[in-house]
Structure formats: structure tokens, C-alpha cells
mmCIF file of C-alpha atoms and ligand atoms in Angstrom:
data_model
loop_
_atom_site.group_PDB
_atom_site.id
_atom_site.type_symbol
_atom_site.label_atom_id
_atom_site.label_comp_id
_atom_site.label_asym_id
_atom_site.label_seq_id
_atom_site.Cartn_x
_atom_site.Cartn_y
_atom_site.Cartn_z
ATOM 1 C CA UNK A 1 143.032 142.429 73.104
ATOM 2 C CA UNK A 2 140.398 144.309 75.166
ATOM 3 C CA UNK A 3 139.361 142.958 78.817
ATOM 4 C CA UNK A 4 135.808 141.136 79.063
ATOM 5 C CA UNK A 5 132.925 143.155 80.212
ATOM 6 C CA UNK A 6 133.570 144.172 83.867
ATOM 7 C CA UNK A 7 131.444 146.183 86.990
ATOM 8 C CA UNK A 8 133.428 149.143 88.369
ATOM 9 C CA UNK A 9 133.069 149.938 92.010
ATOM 10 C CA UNK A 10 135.544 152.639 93.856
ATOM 11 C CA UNK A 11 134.550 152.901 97.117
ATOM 12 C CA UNK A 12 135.547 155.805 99.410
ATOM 13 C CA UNK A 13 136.307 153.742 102.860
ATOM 14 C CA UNK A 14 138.305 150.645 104.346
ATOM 15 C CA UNK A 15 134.358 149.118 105.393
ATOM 16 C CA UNK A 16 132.932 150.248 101.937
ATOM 17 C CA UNK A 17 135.527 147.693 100.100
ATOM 18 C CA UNK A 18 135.563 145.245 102.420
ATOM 19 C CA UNK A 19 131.919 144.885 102.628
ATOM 20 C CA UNK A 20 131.574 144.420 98.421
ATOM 21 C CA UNK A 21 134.815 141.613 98.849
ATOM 22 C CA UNK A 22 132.165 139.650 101.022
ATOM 23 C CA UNK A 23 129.737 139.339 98.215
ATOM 24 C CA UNK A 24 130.673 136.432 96.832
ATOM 25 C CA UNK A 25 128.403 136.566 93.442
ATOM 26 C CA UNK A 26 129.958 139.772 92.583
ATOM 27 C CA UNK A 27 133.395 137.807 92.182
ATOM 28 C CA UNK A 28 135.658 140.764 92.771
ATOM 29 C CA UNK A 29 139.310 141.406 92.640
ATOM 30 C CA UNK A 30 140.637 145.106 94.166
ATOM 31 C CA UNK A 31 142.597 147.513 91.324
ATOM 32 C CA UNK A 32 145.337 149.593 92.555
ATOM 33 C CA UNK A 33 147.704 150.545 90.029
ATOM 34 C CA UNK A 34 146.340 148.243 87.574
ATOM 35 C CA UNK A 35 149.844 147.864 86.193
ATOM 36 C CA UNK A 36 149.623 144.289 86.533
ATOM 37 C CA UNK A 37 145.652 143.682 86.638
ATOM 38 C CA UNK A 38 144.833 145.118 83.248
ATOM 39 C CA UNK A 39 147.161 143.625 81.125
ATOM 40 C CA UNK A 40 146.304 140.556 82.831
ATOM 41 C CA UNK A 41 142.572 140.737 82.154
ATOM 42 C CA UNK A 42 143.616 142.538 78.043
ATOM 43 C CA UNK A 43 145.139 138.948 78.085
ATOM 44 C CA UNK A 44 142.303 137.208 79.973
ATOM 45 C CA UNK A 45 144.585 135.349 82.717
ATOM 46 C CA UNK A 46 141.900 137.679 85.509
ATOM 47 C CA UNK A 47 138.514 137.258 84.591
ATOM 48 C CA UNK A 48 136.745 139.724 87.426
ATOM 49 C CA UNK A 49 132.913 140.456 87.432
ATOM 50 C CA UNK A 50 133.713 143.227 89.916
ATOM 51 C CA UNK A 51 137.406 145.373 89.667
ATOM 52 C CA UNK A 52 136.849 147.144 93.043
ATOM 53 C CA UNK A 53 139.621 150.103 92.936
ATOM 54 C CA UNK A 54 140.868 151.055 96.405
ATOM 55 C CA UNK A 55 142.196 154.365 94.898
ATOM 56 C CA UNK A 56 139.424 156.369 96.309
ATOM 57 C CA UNK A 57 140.436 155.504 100.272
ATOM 58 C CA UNK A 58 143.150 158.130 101.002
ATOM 59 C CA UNK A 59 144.127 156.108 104.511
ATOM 60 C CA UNK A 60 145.703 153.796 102.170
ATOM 61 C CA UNK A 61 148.215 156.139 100.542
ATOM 62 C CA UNK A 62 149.997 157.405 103.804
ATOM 63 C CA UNK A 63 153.208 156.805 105.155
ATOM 64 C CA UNK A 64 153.515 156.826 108.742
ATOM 65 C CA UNK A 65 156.733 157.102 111.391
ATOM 66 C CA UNK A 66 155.595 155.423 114.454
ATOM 67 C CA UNK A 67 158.504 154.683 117.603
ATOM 68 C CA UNK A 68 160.124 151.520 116.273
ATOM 69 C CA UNK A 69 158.459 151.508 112.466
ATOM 70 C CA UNK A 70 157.439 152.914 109.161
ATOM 71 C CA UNK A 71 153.701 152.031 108.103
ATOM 72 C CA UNK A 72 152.684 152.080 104.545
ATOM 73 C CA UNK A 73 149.391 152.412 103.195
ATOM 74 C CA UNK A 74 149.357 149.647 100.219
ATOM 75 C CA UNK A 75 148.036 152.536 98.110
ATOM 76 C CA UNK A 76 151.327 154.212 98.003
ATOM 77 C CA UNK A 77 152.442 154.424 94.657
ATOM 78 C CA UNK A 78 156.568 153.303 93.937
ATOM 79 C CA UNK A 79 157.111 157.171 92.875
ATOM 80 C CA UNK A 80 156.109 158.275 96.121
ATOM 81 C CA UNK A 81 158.230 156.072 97.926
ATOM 82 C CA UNK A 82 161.081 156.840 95.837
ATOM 83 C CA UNK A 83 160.449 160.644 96.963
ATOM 84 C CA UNK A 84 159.861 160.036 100.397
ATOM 85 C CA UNK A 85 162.313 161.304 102.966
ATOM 86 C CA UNK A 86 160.838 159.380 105.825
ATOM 87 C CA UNK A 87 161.404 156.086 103.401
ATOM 88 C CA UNK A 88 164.730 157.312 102.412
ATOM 89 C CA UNK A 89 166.358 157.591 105.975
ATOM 90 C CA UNK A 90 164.185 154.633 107.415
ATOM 91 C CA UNK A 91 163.893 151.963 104.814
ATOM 92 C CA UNK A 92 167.286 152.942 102.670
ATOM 93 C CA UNK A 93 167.004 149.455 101.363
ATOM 94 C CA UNK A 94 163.561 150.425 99.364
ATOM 95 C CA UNK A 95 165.366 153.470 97.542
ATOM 96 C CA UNK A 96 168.133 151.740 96.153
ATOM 97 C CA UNK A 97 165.289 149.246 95.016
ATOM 98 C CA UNK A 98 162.751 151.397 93.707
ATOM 99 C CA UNK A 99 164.611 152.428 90.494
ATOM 100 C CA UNK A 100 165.340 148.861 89.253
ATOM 101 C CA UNK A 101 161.097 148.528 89.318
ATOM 102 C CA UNK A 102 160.110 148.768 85.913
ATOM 103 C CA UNK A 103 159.634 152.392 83.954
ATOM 104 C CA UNK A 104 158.996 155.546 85.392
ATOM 105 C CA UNK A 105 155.425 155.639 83.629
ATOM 106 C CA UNK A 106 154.732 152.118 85.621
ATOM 107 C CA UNK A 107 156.641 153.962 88.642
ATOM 108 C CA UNK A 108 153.790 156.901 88.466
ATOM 109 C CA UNK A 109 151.115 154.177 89.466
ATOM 110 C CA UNK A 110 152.208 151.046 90.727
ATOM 111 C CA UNK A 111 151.682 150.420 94.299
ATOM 112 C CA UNK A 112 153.621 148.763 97.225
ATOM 113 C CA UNK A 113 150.256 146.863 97.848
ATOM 114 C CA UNK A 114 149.546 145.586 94.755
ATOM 115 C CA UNK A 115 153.075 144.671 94.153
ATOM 116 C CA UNK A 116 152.877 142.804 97.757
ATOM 117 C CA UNK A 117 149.678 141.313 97.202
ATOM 118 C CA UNK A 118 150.290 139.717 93.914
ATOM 119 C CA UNK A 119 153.378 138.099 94.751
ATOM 120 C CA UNK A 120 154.887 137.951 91.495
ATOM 121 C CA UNK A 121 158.239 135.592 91.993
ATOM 122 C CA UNK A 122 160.521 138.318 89.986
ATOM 123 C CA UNK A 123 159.339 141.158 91.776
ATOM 124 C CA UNK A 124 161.430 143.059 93.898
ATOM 125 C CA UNK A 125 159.367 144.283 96.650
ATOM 126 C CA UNK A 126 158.321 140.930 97.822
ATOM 127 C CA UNK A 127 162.198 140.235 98.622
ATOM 128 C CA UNK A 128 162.730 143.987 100.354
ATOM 129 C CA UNK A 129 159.827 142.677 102.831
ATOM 130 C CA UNK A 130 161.646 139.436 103.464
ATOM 131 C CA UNK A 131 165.197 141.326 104.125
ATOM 132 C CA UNK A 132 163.177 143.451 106.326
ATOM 133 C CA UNK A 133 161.744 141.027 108.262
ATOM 134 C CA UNK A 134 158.558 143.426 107.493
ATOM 135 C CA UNK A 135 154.722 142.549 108.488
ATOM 136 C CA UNK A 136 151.948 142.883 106.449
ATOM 137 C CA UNK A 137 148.569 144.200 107.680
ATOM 138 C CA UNK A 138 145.410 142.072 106.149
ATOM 139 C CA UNK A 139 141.887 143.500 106.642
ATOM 140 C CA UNK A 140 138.760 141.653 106.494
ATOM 141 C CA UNK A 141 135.037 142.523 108.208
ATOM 142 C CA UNK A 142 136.476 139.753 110.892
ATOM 143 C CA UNK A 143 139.414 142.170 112.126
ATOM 144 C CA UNK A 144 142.671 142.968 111.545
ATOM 145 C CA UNK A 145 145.842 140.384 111.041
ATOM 146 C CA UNK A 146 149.418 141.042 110.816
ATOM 147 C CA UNK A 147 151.141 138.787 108.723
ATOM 148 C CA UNK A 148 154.995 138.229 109.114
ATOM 149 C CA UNK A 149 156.978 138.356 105.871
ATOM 150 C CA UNK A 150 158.153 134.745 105.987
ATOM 151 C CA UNK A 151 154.641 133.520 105.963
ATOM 152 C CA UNK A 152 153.151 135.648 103.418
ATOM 153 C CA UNK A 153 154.664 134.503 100.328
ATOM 154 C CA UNK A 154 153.080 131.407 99.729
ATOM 155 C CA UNK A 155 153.986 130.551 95.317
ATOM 156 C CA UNK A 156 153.409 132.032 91.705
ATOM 157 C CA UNK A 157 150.976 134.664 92.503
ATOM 158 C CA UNK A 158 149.744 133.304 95.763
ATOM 159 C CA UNK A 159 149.966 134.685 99.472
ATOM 160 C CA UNK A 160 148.328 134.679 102.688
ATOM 161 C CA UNK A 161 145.985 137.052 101.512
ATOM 162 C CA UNK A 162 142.657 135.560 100.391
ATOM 163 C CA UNK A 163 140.153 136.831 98.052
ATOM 164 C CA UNK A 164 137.745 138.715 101.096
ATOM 165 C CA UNK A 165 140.680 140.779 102.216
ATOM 166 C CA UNK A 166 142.495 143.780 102.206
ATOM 167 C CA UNK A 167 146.339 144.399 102.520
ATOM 168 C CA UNK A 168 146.193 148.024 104.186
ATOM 169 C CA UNK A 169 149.447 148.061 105.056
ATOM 170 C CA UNK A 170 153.215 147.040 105.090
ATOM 171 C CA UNK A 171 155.050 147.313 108.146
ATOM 172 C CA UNK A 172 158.599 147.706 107.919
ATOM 173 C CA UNK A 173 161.364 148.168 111.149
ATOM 174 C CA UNK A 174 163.039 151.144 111.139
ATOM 175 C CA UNK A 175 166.562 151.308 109.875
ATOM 176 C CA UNK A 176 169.153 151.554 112.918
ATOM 177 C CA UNK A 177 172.118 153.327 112.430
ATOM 178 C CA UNK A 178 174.811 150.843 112.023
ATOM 179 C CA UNK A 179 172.644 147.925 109.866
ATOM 180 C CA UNK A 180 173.470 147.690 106.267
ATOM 181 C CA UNK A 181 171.832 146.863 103.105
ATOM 182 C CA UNK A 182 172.712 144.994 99.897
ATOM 183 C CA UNK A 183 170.753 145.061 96.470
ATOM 184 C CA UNK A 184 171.784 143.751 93.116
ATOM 185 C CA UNK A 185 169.581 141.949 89.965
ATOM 186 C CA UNK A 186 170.404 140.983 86.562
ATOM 187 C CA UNK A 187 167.982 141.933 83.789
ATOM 188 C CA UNK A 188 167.832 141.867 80.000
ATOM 189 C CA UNK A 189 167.585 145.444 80.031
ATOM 190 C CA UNK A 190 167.232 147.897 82.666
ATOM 191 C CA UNK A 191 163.355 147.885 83.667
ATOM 192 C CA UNK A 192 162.246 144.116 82.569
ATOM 193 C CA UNK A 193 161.459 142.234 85.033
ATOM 194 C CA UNK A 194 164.738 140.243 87.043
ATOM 195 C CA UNK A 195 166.283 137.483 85.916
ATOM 196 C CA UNK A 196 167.539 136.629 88.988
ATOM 197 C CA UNK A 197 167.759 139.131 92.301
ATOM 198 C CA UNK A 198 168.837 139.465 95.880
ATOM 199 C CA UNK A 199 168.112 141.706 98.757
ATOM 200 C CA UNK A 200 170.200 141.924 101.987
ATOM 201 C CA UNK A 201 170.110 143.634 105.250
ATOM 202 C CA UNK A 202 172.835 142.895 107.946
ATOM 203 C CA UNK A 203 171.219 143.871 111.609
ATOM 204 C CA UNK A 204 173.767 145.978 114.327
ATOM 205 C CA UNK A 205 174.101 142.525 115.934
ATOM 206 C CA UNK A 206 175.833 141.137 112.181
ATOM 207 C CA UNK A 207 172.346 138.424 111.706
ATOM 208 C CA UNK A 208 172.049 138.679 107.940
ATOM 209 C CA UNK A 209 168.968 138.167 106.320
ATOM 210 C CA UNK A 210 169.381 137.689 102.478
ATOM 211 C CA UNK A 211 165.784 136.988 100.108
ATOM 212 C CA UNK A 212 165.893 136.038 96.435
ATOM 213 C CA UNK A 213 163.698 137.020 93.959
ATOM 214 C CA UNK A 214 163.233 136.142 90.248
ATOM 215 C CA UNK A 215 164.937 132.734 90.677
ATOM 216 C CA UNK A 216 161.892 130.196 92.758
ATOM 217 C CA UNK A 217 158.592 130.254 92.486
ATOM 218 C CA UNK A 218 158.254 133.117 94.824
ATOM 219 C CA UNK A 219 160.689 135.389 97.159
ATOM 220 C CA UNK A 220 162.334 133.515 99.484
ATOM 221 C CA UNK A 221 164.999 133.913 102.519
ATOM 222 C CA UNK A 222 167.607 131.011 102.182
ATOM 223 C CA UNK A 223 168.366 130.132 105.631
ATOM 224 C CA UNK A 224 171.997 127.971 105.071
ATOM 225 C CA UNK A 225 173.110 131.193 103.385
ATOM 226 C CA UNK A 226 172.317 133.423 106.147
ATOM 227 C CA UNK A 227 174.011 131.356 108.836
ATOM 228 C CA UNK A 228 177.125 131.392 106.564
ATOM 229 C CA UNK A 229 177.085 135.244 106.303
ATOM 230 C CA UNK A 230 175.969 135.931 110.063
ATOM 231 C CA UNK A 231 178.547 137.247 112.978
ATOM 232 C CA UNK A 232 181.122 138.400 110.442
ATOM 233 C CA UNK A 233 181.446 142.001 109.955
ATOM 234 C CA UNK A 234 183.621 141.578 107.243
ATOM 235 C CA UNK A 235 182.449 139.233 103.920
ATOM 236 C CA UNK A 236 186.336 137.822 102.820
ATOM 237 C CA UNK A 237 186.153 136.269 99.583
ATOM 238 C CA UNK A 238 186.377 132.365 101.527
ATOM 239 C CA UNK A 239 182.548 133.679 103.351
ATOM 240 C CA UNK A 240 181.208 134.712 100.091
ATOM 241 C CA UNK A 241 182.652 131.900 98.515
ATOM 242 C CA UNK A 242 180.785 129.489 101.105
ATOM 243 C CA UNK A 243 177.875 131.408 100.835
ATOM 244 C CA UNK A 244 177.482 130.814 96.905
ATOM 245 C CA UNK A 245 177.703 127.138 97.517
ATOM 246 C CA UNK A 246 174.588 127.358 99.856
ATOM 247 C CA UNK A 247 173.105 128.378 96.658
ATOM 248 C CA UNK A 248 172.150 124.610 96.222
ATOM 249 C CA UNK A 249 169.584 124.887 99.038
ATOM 250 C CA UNK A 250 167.267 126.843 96.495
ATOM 251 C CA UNK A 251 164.366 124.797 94.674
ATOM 252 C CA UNK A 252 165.373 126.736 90.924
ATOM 253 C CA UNK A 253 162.764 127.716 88.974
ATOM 254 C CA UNK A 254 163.040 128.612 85.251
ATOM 255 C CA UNK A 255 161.003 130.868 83.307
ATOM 256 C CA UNK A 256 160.616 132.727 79.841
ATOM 257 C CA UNK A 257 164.138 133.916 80.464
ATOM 258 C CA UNK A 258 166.361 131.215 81.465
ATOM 259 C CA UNK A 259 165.949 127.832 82.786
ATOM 260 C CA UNK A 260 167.030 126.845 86.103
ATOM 261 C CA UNK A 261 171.037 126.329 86.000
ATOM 262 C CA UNK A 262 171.045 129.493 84.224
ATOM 263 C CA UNK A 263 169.033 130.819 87.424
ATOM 264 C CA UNK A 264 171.086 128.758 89.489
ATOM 265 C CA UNK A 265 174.576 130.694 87.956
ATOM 266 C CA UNK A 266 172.931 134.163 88.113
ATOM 267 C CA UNK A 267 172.343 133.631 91.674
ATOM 268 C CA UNK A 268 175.620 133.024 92.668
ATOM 269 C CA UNK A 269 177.085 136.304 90.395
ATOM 270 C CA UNK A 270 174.191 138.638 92.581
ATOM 271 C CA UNK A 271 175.041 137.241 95.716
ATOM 272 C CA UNK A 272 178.615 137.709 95.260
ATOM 273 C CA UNK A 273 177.653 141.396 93.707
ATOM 274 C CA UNK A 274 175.168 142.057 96.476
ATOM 275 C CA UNK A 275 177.686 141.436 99.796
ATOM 276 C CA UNK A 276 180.578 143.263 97.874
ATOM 277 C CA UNK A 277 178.141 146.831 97.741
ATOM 278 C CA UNK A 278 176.926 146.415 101.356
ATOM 279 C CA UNK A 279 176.512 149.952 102.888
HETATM 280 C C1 FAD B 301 156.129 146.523 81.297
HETATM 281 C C2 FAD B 301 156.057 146.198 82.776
HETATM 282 C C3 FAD B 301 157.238 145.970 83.463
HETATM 283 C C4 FAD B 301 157.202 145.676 84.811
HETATM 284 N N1 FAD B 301 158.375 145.456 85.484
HETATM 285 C C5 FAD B 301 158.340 145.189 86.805
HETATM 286 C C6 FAD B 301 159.549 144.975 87.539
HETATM 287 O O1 FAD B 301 160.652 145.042 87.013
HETATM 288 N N2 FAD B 301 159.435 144.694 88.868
HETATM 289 C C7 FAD B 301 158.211 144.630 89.500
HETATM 290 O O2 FAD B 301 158.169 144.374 90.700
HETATM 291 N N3 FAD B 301 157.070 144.834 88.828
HETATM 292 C C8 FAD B 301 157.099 145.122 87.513
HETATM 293 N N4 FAD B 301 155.927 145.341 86.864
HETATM 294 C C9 FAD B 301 154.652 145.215 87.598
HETATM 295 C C10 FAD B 301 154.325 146.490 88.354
HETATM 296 O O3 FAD B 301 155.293 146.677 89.366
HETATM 297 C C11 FAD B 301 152.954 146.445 88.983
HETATM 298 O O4 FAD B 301 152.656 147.741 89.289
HETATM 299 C C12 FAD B 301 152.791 145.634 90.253
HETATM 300 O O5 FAD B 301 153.109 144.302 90.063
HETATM 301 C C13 FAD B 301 151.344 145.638 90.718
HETATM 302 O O6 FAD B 301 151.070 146.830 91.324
HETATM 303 P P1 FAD B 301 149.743 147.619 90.963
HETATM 304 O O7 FAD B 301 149.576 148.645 92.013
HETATM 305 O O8 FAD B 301 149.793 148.091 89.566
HETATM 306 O O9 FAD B 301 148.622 146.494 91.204
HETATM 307 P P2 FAD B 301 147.397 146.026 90.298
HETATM 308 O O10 FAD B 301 147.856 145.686 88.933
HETATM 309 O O11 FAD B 301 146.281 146.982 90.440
HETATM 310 O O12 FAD B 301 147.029 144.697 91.106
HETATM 311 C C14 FAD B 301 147.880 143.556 91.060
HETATM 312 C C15 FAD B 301 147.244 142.430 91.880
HETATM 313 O O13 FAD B 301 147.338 142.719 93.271
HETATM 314 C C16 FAD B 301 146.034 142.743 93.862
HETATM 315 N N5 FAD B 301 146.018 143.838 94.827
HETATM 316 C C17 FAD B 301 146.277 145.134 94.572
HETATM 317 N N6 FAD B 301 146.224 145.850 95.705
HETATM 318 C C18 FAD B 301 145.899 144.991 96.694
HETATM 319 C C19 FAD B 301 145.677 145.130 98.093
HETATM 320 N N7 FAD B 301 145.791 146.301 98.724
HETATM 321 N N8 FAD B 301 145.357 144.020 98.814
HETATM 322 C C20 FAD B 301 145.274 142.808 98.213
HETATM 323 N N9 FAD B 301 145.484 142.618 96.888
HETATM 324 C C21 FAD B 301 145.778 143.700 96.141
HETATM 325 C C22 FAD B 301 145.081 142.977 92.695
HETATM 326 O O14 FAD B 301 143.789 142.493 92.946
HETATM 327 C C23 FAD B 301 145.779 142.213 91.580
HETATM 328 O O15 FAD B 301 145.506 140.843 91.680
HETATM 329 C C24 FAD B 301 155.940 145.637 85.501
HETATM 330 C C25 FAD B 301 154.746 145.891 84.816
HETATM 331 C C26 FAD B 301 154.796 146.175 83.462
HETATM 332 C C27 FAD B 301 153.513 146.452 82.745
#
């Protein structure tokens, strides 16, 4: 199927997209890879009058090193952070992540904002901003917000962002030298989409924060689980075994893959899979 007749706008500044998202008649939605927005508008699940593409603002493809963080524009494409030094030494957690996104041809153009903004609940990024305890930075023409991770994710293709803003950036805490990461999903084939996922960082201080994906109806931190895993430096097979049972606390969601105790099973296996490959 083709998408229905559509305006195309690519604006060349923050202020120039911002100002068309304020025009409500010209019912708008922003393109950034398009990875996810075409096929969903070939299928006709987006319906846009306006696709606005943000490609054309090159402030939204850097990565920046500030003193305590790593700034991303949302235009930065998953290829770029898989290449990235800066990403690679700060946010460790993203490159072990990056190559379980997908195919490289999807890799090429798909972006860290549009992945963040549309919230899909078997998307890995989402959960890498939860472990994180990231930020995300939502523009409107009222100002500038910063959102915190674990208020951003709000269901099935639903966030904090609404339709007259801009995510310009994710803001991520540097790695420190002694925190450690975890990362495991289960997929029908390397590339779909995650059955079930888990992302965990463990802080110099041993707080572990540990965010599902592919298993709810968005990415979500469980907190029972992390107060199980936190202050040990060390996850014996009793700890792990504890933490799987916290599993329970999770609202299961099926979905084209497997329904719920399937979900609730696959959890448990990444979890376990996860905490044994910290580094
Ligand atoms: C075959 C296939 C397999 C895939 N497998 C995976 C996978 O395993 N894991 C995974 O995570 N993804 C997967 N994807 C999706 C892919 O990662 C998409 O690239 C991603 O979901 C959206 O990124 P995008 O840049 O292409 O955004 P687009 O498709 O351009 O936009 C997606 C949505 O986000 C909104 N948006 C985009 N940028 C912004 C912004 N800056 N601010 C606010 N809203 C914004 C758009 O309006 C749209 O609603 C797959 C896609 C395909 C086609």
C-alpha cells in the first residue's frame, strides 16, 4: 500500500519546526528516520496532513561531552552511535545495544529521537534511557523541559511528549569507571523486534537499576527487582533467584509473539542472562 496524500515541509532550524507544530490545521507529525513513520502511514495507522522532517537541522545530529554528561541530538542516527567513540567509552551500555536494533539498512537511518519519541514497548532504546536514569530534552515555542526517564514513558506509543513539541535531545550520565552494565533479549531471529528484553546498569555505590522492554505496554524499571539486586557486588544464584520471583510485580503484556506467561517466562531467562554478563 502507498501512504495518503501528504504536505512535505523540512525546515532548516529548531524555531522553523517548532513554529509549523503550532499550526494546528496543518496536523503535523515530525519524520526522522521514517523507519517507523512510513510503514506506518503505507499501512495507514499515521494519517499526517503535514510530515515535517527535522533532517535538515544539523544541531540535532551532534553528540556532545559536557562535565558530568553526554548530549544527543535526537537526529543522531543508531549507525552513528554505534561508531561513536565518545558513546563507546561514556554510554558502553548503548554499544552493546545498538547491534540487537533491527538491520544495518534500518541502522543507516533510524534515530535515537525517533526511537525515544515513539515509545514503542519492544524497543530497546526506551529501556537504555531508563537504566540510565537519562533525561530527555522537549522543545516547544514555550521553552525548554527536561524530562526524567521514569516519567517519559507513558504506554503503547505514548510519552510525555505532545504533538507541539520537539525532543532535541537525550541526556545520558556519563559512565564512571567502576559501574557496570547488563544487556540481553530474546528474538525470533536476530533483528525482529524483542520478545522480551532487559537493560541493567549497577552504579559505583552497587544501586541497580534494571528496565524491561518488549514484555508491558511500554519500558519500564521494576522497582522490587532492583531493591533485591542493590548493595551486593556479587549476584549468587539465591539473589538472582529472588530477583526472578519479583518478576510477578510486572503488569505482562502479550503481543503478536507470545502471550503474557510466555512473556512472563522469557523475562525471568533475560534477567537471569542479563546479571550473569554484567561488565
Ligand atoms: C523491519 C524493522 C525492524 C525493526 N526492528 C527494530 C528493533 O528491533 N528495535 C527497535 O528499537 N526498533 C526497530 N525498528 C524501528 C526502528 O528502530 C525505527 O527507526 C525507530 O522506531 C524510529 O526511528 P526513526 O528515526 O526511523 O523515526 P520515524 O519513523 O521518523 O518516527 C517515529 C515516530 O517518532 C516521532 N519522532 C521522530 N523524531 C522525533 C522527535 N525528535 N521528537 C518527537 N517525536 C519524534 C515521529 O513523529 C513518529 O511518530 C524496526 C523497524 C523496521 C522497519
Amino acid at each position: 500500500m502507498k501512504a495518503p496524500d501528504f504536505s512535505y515541509e523540512k525546515p532548516n532550524s529548531i524555531l522553523g519546526i517548532l513554529s509549523l507544530l503550532e499550526k494546528d490545521e496543518l496536523e503535523c507529525q515530525l519524520l526522522a528516520g521514517g523507519q517507523s513513520l512510513m510503514p506506518m502511514m503505507n499501512f495507514r495507522m499515521a494519517t499526517p496532513k503535514t510530515i515535517v522532517d527535522i533532517s535538515g537541522v544539523s544541531e540535532l545530529s551532534l553528540i556532545t561531552e559536557t562535565p558530568k554528561a553526554i548530549e544527543i541530538g535526537a537526529m543522531v542516527r543508531y549507525r552513528e552511535l554505534q561508531d561513536s567513540d565518545v558513546i563507546q567509552k561514556f554510554c558502553p551500555l548503548i554499544t552493546m545495544v545498538i547491534p540487537h536494533i533491527a538491520h544495518p539498512a534500518i541502522r543507516n537511518r533510524g534515530t535515537i529521537g525517533g526511537s525515544i519519541g515513539l515509545s514503542d514497548p519492544a524497543a530497546e532504546l526506551p529501556a537504555v534511557l531508563l537504566a540510565l536514569d537519562g533525561k530527555v530534552e522537549v522543545s516547544s515555542n514555550k521553552g525548554i523541559r527536561e524530562e526524567p526517564a521514569n516519567k517519559f514513558f507513558k504506554g503503547v506509543y505514548e510519552t510525555a511528549c505532545s504533538s507541539n513539541e520537539l525532543i532535541t535531545k537525550i541526556i545520558l550520565p556519563k559512565a564512571q569507571p567502576k559501574q557496570k552494565f547488563g544487556f540481553h533479549e530474546i528474538a525470533r531471529r536476530h533483528g525482529d523486534y524483542a520478545m522480551a528484553g532487559v537493560c541493567i546498569a549497577q552504579d559505583q555505590d552497587l544501586t541497580v537499576r534494571v528496565a524491561f522492554f518488549g514484555v508491558a505496554e511500554k519500558a519500564l524499571r521494576i522497582a522490587s527487582i532492583e531493591k533485591v539486586l542493590s548493595g551486593n557486588s556479587i549476584f549468587s544464584q539465591s539473589i538472582i533467584e529472588n530477583a526472578q520471583s519479583a518478576v510477578e510485580d510486572i503488569q505482562f503484556e502479550g503481543d503478536m509473539n507470545a502471550g503474557p506467561e510466555v512473556k512472563k517466562h522469557l523475562a525471568k531467562v533475560v534477567l537471569e542472562r542479563a546479571l550473569e554478563g554484567i561488565k
